[in-house]
Structures are given as structure tokens and as C-alpha cells.
PDB file of C-alpha atoms in Angstrom:
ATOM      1  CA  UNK L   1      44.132  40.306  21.006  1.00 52.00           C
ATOM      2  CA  UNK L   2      44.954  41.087  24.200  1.00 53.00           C
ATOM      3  CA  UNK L   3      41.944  42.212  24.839  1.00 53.00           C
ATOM      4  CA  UNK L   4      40.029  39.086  24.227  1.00 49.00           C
ATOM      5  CA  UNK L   5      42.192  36.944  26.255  1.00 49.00           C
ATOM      6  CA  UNK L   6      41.708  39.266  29.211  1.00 54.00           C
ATOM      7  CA  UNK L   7      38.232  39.083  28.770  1.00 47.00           C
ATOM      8  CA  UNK L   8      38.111  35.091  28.673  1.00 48.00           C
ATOM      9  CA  UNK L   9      40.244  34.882  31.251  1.00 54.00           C
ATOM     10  CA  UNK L  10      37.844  37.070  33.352  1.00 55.00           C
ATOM     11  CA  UNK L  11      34.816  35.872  32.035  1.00 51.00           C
ATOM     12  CA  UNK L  12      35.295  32.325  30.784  1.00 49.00           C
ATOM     13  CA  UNK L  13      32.214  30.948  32.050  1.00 56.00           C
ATOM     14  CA  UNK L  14      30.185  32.782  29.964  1.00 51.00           C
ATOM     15  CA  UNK L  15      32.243  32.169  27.280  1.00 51.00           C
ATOM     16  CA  UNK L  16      31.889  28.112  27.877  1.00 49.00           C
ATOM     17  CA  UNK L  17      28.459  28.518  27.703  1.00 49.00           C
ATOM     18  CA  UNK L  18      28.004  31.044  24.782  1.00 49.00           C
ATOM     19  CA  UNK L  19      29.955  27.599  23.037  1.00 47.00           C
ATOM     20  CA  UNK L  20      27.397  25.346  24.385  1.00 45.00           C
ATOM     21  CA  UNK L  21      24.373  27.429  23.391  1.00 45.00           C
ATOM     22  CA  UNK L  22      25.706  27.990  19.678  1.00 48.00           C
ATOM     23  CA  UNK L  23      26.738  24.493  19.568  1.00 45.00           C
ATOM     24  CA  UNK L  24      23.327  23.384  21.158  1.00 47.00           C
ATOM     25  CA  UNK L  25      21.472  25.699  18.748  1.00 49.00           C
ATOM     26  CA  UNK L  26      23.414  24.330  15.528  1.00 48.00           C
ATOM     27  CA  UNK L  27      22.280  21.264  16.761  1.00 45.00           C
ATOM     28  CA  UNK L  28      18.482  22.146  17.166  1.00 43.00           C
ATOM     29  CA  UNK L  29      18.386  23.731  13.759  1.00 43.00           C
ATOM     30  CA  UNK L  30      19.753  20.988  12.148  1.00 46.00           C
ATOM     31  CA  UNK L  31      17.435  18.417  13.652  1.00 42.00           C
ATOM     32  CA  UNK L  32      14.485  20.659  12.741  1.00 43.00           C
ATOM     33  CA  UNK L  33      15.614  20.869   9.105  1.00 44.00           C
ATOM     34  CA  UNK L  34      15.571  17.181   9.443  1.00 47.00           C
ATOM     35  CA  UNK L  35      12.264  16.960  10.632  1.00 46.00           C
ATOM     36  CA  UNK L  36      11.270  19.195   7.999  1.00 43.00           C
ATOM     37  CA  UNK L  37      12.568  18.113   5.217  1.00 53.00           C
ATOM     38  CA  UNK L  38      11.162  14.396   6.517  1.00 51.00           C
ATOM     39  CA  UNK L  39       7.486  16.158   6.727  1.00 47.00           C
ATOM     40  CA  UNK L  40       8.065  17.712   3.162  1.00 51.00           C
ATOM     41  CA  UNK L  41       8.624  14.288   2.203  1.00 57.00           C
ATOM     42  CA  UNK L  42       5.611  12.229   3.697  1.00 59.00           C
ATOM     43  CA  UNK L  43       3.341  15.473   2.870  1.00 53.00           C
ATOM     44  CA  UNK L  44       4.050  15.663  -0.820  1.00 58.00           C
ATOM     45  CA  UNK L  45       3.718  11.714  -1.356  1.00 64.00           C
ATOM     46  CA  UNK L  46       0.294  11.635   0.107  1.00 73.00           C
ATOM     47  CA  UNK L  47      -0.861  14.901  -2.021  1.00 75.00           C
ATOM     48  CA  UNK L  48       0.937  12.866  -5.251  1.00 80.00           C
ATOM     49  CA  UNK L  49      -1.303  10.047  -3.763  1.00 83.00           C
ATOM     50  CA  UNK L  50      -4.401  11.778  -3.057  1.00 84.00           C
ATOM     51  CA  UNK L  51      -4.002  13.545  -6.333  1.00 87.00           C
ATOM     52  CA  UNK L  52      -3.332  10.230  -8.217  1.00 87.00           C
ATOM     53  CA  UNK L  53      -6.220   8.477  -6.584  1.00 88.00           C
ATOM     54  CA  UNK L  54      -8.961  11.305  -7.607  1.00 90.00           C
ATOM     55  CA  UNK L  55      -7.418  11.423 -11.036  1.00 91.00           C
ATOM     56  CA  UNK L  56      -8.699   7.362 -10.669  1.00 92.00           C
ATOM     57  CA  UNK L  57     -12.043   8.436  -9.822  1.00 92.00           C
ATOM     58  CA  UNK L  58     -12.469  10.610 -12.859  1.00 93.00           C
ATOM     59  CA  UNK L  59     -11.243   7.862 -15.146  1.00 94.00           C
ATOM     60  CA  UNK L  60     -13.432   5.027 -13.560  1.00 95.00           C
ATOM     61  CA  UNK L  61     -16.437   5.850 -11.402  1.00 94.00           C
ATOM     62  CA  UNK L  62     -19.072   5.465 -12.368  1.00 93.00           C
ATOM     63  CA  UNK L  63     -17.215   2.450 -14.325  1.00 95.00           C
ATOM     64  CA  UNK L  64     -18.050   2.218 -17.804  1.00 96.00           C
ATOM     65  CA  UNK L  65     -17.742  -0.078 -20.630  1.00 96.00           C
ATOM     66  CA  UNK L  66     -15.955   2.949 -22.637  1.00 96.00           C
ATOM     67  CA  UNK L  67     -13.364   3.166 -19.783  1.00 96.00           C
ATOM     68  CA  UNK L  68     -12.225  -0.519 -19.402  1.00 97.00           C
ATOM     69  CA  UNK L  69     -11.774  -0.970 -22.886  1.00 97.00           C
ATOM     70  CA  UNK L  70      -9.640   2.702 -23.368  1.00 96.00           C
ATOM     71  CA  UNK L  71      -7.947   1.993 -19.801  1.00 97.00           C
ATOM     72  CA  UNK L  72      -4.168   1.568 -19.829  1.00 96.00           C
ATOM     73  CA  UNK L  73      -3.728  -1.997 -18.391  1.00 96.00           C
ATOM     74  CA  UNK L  74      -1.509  -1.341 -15.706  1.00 96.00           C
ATOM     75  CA  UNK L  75      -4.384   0.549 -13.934  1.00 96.00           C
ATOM     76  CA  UNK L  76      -7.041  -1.319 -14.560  1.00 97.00           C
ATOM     77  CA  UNK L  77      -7.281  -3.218 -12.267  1.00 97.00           C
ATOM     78  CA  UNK L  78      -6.821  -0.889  -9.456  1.00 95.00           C
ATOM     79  CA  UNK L  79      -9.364   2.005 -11.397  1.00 95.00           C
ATOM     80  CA  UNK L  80     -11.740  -1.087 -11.147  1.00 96.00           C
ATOM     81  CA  UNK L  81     -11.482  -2.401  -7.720  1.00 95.00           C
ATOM     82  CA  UNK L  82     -12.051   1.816  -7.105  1.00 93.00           C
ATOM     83  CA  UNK L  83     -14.948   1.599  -8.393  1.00 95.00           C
ATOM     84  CA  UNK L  84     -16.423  -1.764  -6.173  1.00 94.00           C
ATOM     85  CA  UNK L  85     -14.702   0.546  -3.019  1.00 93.00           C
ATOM     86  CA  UNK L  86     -16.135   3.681  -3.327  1.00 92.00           C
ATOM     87  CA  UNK L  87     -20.049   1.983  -2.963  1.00 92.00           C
ATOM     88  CA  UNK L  88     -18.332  -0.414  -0.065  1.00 91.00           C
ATOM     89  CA  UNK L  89     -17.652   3.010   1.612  1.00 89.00           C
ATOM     90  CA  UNK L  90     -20.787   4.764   1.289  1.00 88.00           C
ATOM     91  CA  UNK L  91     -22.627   1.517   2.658  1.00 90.00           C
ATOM     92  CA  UNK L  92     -23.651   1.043   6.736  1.00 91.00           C
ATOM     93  CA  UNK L  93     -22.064  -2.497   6.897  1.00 91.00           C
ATOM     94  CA  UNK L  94     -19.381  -2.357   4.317  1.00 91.00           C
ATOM     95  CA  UNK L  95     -18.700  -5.953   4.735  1.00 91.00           C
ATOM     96  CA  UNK L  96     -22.203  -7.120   4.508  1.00 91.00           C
ATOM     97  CA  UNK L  97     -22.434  -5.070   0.694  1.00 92.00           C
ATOM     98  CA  UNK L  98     -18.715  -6.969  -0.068  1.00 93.00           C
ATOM     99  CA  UNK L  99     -20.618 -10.158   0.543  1.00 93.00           C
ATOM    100  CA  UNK L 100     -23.386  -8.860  -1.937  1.00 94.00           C
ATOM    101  CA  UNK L 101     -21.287  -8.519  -4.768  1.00 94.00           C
ATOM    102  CA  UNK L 102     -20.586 -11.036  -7.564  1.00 96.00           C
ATOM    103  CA  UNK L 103     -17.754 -13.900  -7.300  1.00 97.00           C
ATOM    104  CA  UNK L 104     -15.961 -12.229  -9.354  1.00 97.00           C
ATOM    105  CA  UNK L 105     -16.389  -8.686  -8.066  1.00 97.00           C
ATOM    106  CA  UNK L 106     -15.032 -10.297  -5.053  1.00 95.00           C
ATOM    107  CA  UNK L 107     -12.145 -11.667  -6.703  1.00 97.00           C
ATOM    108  CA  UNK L 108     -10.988  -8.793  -8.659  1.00 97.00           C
ATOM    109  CA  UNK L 109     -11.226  -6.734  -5.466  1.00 95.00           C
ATOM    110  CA  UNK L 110      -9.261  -9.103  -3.620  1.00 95.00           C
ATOM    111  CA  UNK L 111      -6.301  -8.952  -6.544  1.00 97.00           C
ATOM    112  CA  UNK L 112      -6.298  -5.016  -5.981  1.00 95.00           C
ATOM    113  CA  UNK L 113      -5.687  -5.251  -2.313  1.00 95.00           C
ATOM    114  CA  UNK L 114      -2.846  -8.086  -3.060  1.00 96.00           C
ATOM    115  CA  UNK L 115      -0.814  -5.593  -5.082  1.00 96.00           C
ATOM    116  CA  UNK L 116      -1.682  -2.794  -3.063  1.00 93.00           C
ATOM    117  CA  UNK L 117      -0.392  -4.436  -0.289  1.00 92.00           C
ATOM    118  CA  UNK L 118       2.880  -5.102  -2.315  1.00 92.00           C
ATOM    119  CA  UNK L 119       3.683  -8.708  -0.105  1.00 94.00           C
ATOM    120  CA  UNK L 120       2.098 -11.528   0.705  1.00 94.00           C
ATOM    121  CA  UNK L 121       3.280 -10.939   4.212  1.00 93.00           C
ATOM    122  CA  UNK L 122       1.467  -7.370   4.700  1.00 93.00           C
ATOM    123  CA  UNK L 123      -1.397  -9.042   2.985  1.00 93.00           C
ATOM    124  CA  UNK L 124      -1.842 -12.128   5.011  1.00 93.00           C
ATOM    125  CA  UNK L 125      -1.037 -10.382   8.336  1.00 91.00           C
ATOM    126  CA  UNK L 126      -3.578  -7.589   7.674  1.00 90.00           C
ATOM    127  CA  UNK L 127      -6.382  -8.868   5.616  1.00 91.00           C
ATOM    128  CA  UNK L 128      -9.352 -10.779   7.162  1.00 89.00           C
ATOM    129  CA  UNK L 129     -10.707 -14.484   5.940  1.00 88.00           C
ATOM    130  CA  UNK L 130     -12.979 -12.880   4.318  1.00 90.00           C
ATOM    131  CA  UNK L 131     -10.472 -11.327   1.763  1.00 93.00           C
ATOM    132  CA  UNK L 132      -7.312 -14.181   2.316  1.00 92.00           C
ATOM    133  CA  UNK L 133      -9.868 -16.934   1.306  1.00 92.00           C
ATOM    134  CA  UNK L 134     -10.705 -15.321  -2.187  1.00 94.00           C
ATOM    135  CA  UNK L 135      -6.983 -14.939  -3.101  1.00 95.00           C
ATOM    136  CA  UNK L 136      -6.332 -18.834  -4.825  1.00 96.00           C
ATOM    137  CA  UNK L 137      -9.380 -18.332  -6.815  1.00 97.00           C
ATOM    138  CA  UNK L 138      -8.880 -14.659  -7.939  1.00 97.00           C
ATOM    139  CA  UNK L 139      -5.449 -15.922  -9.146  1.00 98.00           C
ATOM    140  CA  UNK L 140      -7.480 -18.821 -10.648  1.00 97.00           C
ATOM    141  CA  UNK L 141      -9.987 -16.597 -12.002  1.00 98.00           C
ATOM    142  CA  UNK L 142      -7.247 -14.738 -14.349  1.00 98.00           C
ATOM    143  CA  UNK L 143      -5.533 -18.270 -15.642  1.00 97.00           C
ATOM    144  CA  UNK L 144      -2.482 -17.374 -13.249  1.00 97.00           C
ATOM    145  CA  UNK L 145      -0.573 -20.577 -12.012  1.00 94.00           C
ATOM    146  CA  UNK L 146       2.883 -19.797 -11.224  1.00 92.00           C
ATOM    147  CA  UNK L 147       2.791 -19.265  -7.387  1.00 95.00           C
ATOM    148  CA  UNK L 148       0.032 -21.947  -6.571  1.00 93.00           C
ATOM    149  CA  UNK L 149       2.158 -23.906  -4.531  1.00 94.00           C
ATOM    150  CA  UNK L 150       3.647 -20.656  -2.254  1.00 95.00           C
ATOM    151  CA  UNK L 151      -0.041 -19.556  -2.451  1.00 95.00           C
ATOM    152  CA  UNK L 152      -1.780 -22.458  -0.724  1.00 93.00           C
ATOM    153  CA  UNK L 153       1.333 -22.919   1.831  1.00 93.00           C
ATOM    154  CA  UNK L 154       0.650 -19.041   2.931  1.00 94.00           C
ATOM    155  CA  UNK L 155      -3.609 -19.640   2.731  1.00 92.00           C
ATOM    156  CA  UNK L 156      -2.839 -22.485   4.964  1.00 91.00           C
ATOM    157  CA  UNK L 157      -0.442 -21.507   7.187  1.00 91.00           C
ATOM    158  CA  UNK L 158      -2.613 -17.968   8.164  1.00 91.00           C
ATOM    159  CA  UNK L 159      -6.240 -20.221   8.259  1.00 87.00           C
ATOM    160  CA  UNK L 160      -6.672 -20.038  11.946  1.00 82.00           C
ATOM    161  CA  UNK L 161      -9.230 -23.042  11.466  1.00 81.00           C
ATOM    162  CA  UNK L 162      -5.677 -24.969  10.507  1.00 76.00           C
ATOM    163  CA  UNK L 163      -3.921 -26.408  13.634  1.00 76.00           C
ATOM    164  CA  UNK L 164      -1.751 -28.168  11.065  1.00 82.00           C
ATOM    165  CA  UNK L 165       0.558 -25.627  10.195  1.00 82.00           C
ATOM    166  CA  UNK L 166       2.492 -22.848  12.306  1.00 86.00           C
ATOM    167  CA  UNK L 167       3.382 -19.482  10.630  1.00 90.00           C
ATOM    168  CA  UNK L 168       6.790 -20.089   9.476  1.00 93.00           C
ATOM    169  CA  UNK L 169       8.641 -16.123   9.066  1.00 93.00           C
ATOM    170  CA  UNK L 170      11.674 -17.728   6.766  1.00 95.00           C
ATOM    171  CA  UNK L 171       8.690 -19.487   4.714  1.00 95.00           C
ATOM    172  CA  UNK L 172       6.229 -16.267   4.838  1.00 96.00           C
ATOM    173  CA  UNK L 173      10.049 -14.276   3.625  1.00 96.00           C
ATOM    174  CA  UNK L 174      10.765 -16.939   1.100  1.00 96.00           C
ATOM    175  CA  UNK L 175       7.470 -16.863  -0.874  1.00 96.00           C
ATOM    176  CA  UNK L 176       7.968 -13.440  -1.541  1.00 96.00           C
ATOM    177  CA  UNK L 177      10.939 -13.360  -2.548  1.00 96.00           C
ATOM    178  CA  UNK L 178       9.997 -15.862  -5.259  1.00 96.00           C
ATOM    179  CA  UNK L 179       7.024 -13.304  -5.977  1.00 97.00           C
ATOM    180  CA  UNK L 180       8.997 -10.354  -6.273  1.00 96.00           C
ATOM    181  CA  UNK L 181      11.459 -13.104  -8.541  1.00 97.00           C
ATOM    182  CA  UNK L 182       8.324 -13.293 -10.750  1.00 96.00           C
ATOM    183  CA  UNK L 183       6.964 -10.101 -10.985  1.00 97.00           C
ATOM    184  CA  UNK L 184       3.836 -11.307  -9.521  1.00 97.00           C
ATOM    185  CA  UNK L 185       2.431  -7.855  -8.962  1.00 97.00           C
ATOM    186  CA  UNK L 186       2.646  -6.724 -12.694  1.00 97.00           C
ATOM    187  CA  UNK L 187       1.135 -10.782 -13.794  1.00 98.00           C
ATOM    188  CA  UNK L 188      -1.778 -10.267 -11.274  1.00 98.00           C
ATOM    189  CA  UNK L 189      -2.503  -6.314 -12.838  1.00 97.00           C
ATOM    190  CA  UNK L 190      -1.872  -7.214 -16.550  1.00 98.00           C
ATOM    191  CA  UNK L 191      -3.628 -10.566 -16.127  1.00 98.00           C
ATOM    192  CA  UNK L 192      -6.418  -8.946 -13.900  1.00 98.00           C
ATOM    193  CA  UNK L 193      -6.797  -5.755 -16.798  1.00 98.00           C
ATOM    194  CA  UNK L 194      -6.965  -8.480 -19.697  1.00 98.00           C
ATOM    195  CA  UNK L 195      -9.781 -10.580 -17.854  1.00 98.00           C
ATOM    196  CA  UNK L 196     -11.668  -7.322 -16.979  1.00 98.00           C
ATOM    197  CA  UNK L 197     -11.481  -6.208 -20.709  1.00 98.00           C
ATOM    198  CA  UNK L 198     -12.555  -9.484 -21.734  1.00 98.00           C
ATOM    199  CA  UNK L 199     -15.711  -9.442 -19.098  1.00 97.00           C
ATOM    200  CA  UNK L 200     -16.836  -5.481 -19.164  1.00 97.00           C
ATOM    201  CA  UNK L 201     -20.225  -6.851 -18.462  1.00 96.00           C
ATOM    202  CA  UNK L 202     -19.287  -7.929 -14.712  1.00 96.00           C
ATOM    203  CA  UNK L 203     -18.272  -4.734 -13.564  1.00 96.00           C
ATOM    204  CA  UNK L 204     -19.703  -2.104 -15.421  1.00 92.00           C
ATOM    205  CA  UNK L 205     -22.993  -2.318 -12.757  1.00 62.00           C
ATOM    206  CA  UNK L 206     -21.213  -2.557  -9.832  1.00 46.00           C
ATOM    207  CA  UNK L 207     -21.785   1.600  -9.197  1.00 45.00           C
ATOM    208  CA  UNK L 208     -25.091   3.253  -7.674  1.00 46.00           C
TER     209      UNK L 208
END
């Protein structure tokens, strides 16, 4: 014992910063178990979603009449609006093909990108007119009602042709709340399956 206190007392700098480098290197270690634990994380949910998205592709392109009627409905709608995407990709001027496709093409389209957006705020704020203006009568289109009223204040209030209305954030935050209230997401892919099963006829040619 004496021993070591001789040597501290002779050598204590060292000692201070043999302290400060373990301490310094617990530190490190932990941070890059953090980090890669946190990379673990984001890397496994996109191979879950890149896994889940081909398992999609299978199921519903090319899109067939067999597949929308033996389609589960909660993925319907999203195995359909696929299957309008993966053309949109292929094409030179993807926005020029979205304008070639039927009404209601458009609309169903426009109901995938909704849910996949999960709020009306993401939606709105990253969507162009050319999808925001199809959203009333997509919701139209599959006999949904409830949310009119927060629906047109939102269509209105993002229209930069309206000089009437200023975004509001506590309105934009208080329509979705009364969405997520409703379960909009599940009405628009339930709704959006049933109308597609009813109507094979309008999608099953939208594929090359």
C-alpha cells in the first residue's frame, strides 16, 4: 500500500491523466454504443420497409382483378396506389403521366400519399397543388364526409392563389388532432379498399 502511495505521490500527474483517459474512453465507448445501437435501429426499419414494400410489389404489380378482390383491405389501398407509382417512376416526366391517368386513378393515389404522410400537416406542407387539390374529391370519391369542414379550411388555407386566409399552426394542429380523434387514416384505407373492390375495372389497366 505503501507502495502505491509513494508512487502517486511521485508520479501523480500521470496518474490524473490515466483517470481522465479511462474516464474519457468510458465516455467514447458509450457514445459509440449509442450511435450504434441508433444505426441498428434506423437500418433494420428501412430493411423491414424495403422488405415490406417488395413483398407489395409481388402482391400487386402488375395489378390484377384476382388481387383486389383477395387483398386484405387494410393494404389495398396502398398495394394499389403501388401499382399507379411504379409506371409514374419509370416515365421521363412523371408528372406529365400523373396527369394522364384517370380521375380516379388520381384520386386513389392522392388517398395513399394522405395516409402515408400520416398528417394533414406533413401532407399539406410537402405535397404540390397538383396532389392537395385532388384530396376533397378523393375523400368524396369514397362517400367519406366526416372531416369536410377541417378539409376545406386546410385546402384553403395552403391554396397560394387564396390571399384570404393565412396558415394558422394551432388550426393546421387542431385538424389533426380531430383526424387522429377519428381514425381518419384507417376510414380513408378501409373506405378507399371497399371502393377499389367495388371498381376493379379502373385500376386493373393502369400497369405497362
Amino acid at each position: 500500500m505503501q507502495a502505491v502511495i509513494d508512487w502517486f505521490q511521485s508520479y501523480w500527474p500521470y496518474a490524473i491523466a490515466l483517470v481522465v483517459v479511462a474516464v474519457g474512453a468510458s465516455f467514447l465507448f458509450r457514445k459509440a454504443a449509442q450511435s450504434y445501437r441508433a444505426h441498428q435501429k434506423t437500418f433494420h426499419a428501412q430493411e423491414s420497409e424495403m422488405r415490406r414494400l417488395l413483398s407489395l410489389k409481388e402482391k400487386y404489380y402488375p395489378l390484377t382483378a384476382q388481387a383486389i378482390a383477395a387483398a386484405p383491405k387494410d393494404e389495398l389501398l396502398e398495394g394499389t396506389a403501388l401499382s399507379i407509382q411504379i409506371p409514374l417512376q419509370k416515365a421521363d416526366d412523371p408528372e406529365g403521366a400523373f396527369q394522364k391517368l384517370s380521375d380516379v386513378q388520381q384520386m386513389i393515389y392522392v388517398l395513399d400519399v394522405f395516409t402515408s404522410d400520416k398528417t394533414a400537416a406533413a401532407f399539406f406542407k410537402e405535397s404540390s397543388t397538383l396532389l392537395t387539390s385532388r384530396l376533397l374529391p378523393a375523400l368524396e370519391l369514397i362517400g367519406l364526409h366526416d372531416f369536410d369542414a377541417d378539409m376545406q379550411m386546410l385546402v384553403t388555407m395552403f391554396d397560394e392563389n387564396d390571399e384570404t386566409t393565412s396558415l394558422d399552426p394551432k388550426k393546421i394542429a387542431a385538424a389533426d388532432e380531430n383526424f387522429a380523434a377519428g381514425d381518419l387514416l384507417t376510414k380513408i384505407k378501409l373506405q378507399g379498399a371497399e371502393y377499389i373492390q367495388n371498381h376493379p375495372e379502373q385500376f386493373v389497366a393502369t400497369n405497362d
